Coordinates of C-alpha atoms in Angstrom, one line a residue:
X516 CA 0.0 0.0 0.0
X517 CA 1.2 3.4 -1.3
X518 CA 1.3 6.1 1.5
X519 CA -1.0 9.4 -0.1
X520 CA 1.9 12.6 -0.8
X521 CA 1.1 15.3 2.1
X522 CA 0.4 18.7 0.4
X523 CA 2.2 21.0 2.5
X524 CA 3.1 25.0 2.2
X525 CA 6.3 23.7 -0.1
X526 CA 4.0 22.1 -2.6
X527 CA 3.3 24.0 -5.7
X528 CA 1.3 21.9 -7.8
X529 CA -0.1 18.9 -9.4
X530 CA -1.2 17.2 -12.6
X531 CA -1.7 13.9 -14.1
X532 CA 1.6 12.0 -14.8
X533 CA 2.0 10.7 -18.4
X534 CA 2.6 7.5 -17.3
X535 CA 1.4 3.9 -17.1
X536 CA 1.5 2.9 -13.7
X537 CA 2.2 7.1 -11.9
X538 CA -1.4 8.8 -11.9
X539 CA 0.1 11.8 -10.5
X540 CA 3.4 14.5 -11.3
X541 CA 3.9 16.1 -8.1
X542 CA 6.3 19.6 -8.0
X543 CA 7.1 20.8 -4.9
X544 CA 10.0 23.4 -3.4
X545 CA 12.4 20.5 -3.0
X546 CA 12.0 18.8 -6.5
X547 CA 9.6 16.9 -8.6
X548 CA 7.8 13.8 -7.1
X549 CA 5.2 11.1 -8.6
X550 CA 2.4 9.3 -6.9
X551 CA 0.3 6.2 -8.0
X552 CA -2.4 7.8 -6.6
X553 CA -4.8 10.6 -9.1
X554 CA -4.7 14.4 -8.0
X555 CA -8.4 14.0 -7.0
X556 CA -7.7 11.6 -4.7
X557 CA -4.3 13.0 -3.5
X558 CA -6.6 16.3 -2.9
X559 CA -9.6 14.3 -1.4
X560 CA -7.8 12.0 1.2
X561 CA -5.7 16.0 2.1
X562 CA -8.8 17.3 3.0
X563 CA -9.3 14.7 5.1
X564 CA -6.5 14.6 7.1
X565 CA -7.1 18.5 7.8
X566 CA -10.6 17.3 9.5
X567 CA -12.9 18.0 6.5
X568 CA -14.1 15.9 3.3
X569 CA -13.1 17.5 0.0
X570 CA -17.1 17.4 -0.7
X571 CA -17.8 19.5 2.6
X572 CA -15.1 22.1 1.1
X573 CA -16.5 22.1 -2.5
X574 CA -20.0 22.7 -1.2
X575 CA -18.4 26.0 1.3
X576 CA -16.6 26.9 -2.5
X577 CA -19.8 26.4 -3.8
X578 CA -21.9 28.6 -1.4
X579 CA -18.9 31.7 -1.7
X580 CA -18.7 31.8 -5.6
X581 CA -22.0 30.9 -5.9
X582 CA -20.5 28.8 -8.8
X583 CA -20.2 25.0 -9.4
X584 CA -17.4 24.8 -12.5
X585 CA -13.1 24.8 -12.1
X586 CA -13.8 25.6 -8.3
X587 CA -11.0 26.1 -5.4
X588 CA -10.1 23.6 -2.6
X589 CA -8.9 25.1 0.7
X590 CA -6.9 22.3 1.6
X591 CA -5.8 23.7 5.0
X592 CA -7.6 27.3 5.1
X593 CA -6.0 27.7 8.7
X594 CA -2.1 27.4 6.9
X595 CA -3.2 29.3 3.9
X596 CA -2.9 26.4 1.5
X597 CA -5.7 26.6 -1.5
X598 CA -5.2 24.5 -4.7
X599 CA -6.7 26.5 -7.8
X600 CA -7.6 24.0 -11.1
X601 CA -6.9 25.3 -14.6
X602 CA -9.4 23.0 -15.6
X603 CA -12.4 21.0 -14.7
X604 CA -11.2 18.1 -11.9
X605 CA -12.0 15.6 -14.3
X606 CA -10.3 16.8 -17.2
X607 CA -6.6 14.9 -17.5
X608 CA -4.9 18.5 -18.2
X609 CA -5.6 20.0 -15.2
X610 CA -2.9 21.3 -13.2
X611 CA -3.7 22.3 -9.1
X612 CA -1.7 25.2 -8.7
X613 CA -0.7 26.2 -5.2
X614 CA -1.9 30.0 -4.7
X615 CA 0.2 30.9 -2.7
X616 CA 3.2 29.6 -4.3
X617 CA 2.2 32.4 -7.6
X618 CA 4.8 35.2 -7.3
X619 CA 3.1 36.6 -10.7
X620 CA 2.0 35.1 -14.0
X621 CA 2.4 36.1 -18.0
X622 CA 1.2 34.6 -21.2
X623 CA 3.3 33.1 -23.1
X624 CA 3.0 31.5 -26.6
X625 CA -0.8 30.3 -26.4
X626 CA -1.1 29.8 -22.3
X627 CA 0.8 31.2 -19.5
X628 CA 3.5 30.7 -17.5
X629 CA 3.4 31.2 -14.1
X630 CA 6.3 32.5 -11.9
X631 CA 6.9 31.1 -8.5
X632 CA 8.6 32.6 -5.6
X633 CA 11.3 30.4 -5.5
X634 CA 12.4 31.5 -9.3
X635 CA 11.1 28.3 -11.1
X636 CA 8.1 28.2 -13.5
X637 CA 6.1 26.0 -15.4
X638 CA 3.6 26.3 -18.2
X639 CA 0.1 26.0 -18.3
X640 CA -2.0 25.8 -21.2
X641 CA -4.6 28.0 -20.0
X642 CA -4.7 31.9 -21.6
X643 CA -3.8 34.7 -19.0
X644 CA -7.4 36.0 -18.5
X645 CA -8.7 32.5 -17.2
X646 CA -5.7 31.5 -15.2
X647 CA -6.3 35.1 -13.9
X648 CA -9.9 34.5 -13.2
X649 CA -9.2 31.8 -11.5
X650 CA -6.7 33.1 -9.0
X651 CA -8.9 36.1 -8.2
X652 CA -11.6 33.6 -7.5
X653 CA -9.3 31.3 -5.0
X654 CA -8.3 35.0 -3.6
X655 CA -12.3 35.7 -3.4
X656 CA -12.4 32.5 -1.3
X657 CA -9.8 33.3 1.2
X658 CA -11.1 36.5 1.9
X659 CA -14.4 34.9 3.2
X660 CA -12.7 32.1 5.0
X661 CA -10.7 34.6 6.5
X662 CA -12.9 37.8 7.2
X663 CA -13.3 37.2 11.0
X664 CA -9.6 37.1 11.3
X665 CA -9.4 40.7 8.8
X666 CA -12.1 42.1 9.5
X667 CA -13.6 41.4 13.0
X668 CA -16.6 39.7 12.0
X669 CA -18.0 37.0 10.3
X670 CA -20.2 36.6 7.2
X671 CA -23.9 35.3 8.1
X672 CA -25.1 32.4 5.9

């Protein structure tokens, strides 16, 4: 039995692995990794270890954005870690991006590459204006998980 990878604060993203038996391409600040497990599960069984199922954090996404499509996952709000998708979960080219990993982002060629603090990059092939929607919507979603903490109060549901 394959232990699950941990996504931690070093993590900075990942994607399905073009591979027969690795389901999963894992880059994090200390190099690249592979898992046998798929991203959706890597991201579900997360969620559980930080005391909540990746459905119960898709239905809070859900309820902020009042959206249902390419959505956020707080995978440990308290720590600041949030995974963005440049595509839908089920689509085999999306990448989970770490946001805040993102130092800043450009296009280039037909997608974008995205600049990480640590001075590495990779490509996504995504235009600028949806990776950028998507990072203002994960930013949208730490706002409200964190407005008691900014802001002294809470929102009412």
């Amino acid at each position: 039995m394959h232990t699950v990878y941990r996504i931690t604060k070093k993590t900075k993203l990942l994607t399905h692995a073009d591979s027969n038996y690795y389901r999963s391409y894992i880059v994090e600040e200390e190099g690249e990794h592979y898992s046998v497990h798929r991203p959706e599960e890597i991201i579900g069984r997360n969620c559980l270890s930080y005391k909540a199922s990746l459905e119960g954090r898709l239905d809070v996404v859900k309820g902020i954005l009042k959206s249902s499509t390419k959505l956020p996952v707080p995978i440990f709000p308290e720590y600041g870690i949030f995974l963005m998708p440049t595509a839908s979960i089920r689509n085999p080219s999306c990448v989970w991006i770490a946001y805040h990993q993102v130092h800043h982002y450009e296009t280039y060629k037909k997608g974008t590459y995205i600049h990480f603090y640590d001075g590495t990059g990779y490509f996504v092939n995504i235009t600028e204006a949806a990776f950028d929607k998507q990072y203002k919507r994960t930013s949208q979603v730490i706002v409200h998980l964190n407005r008691e903490k900014l802001f002294g109060y809470a929102e009412s549901w």
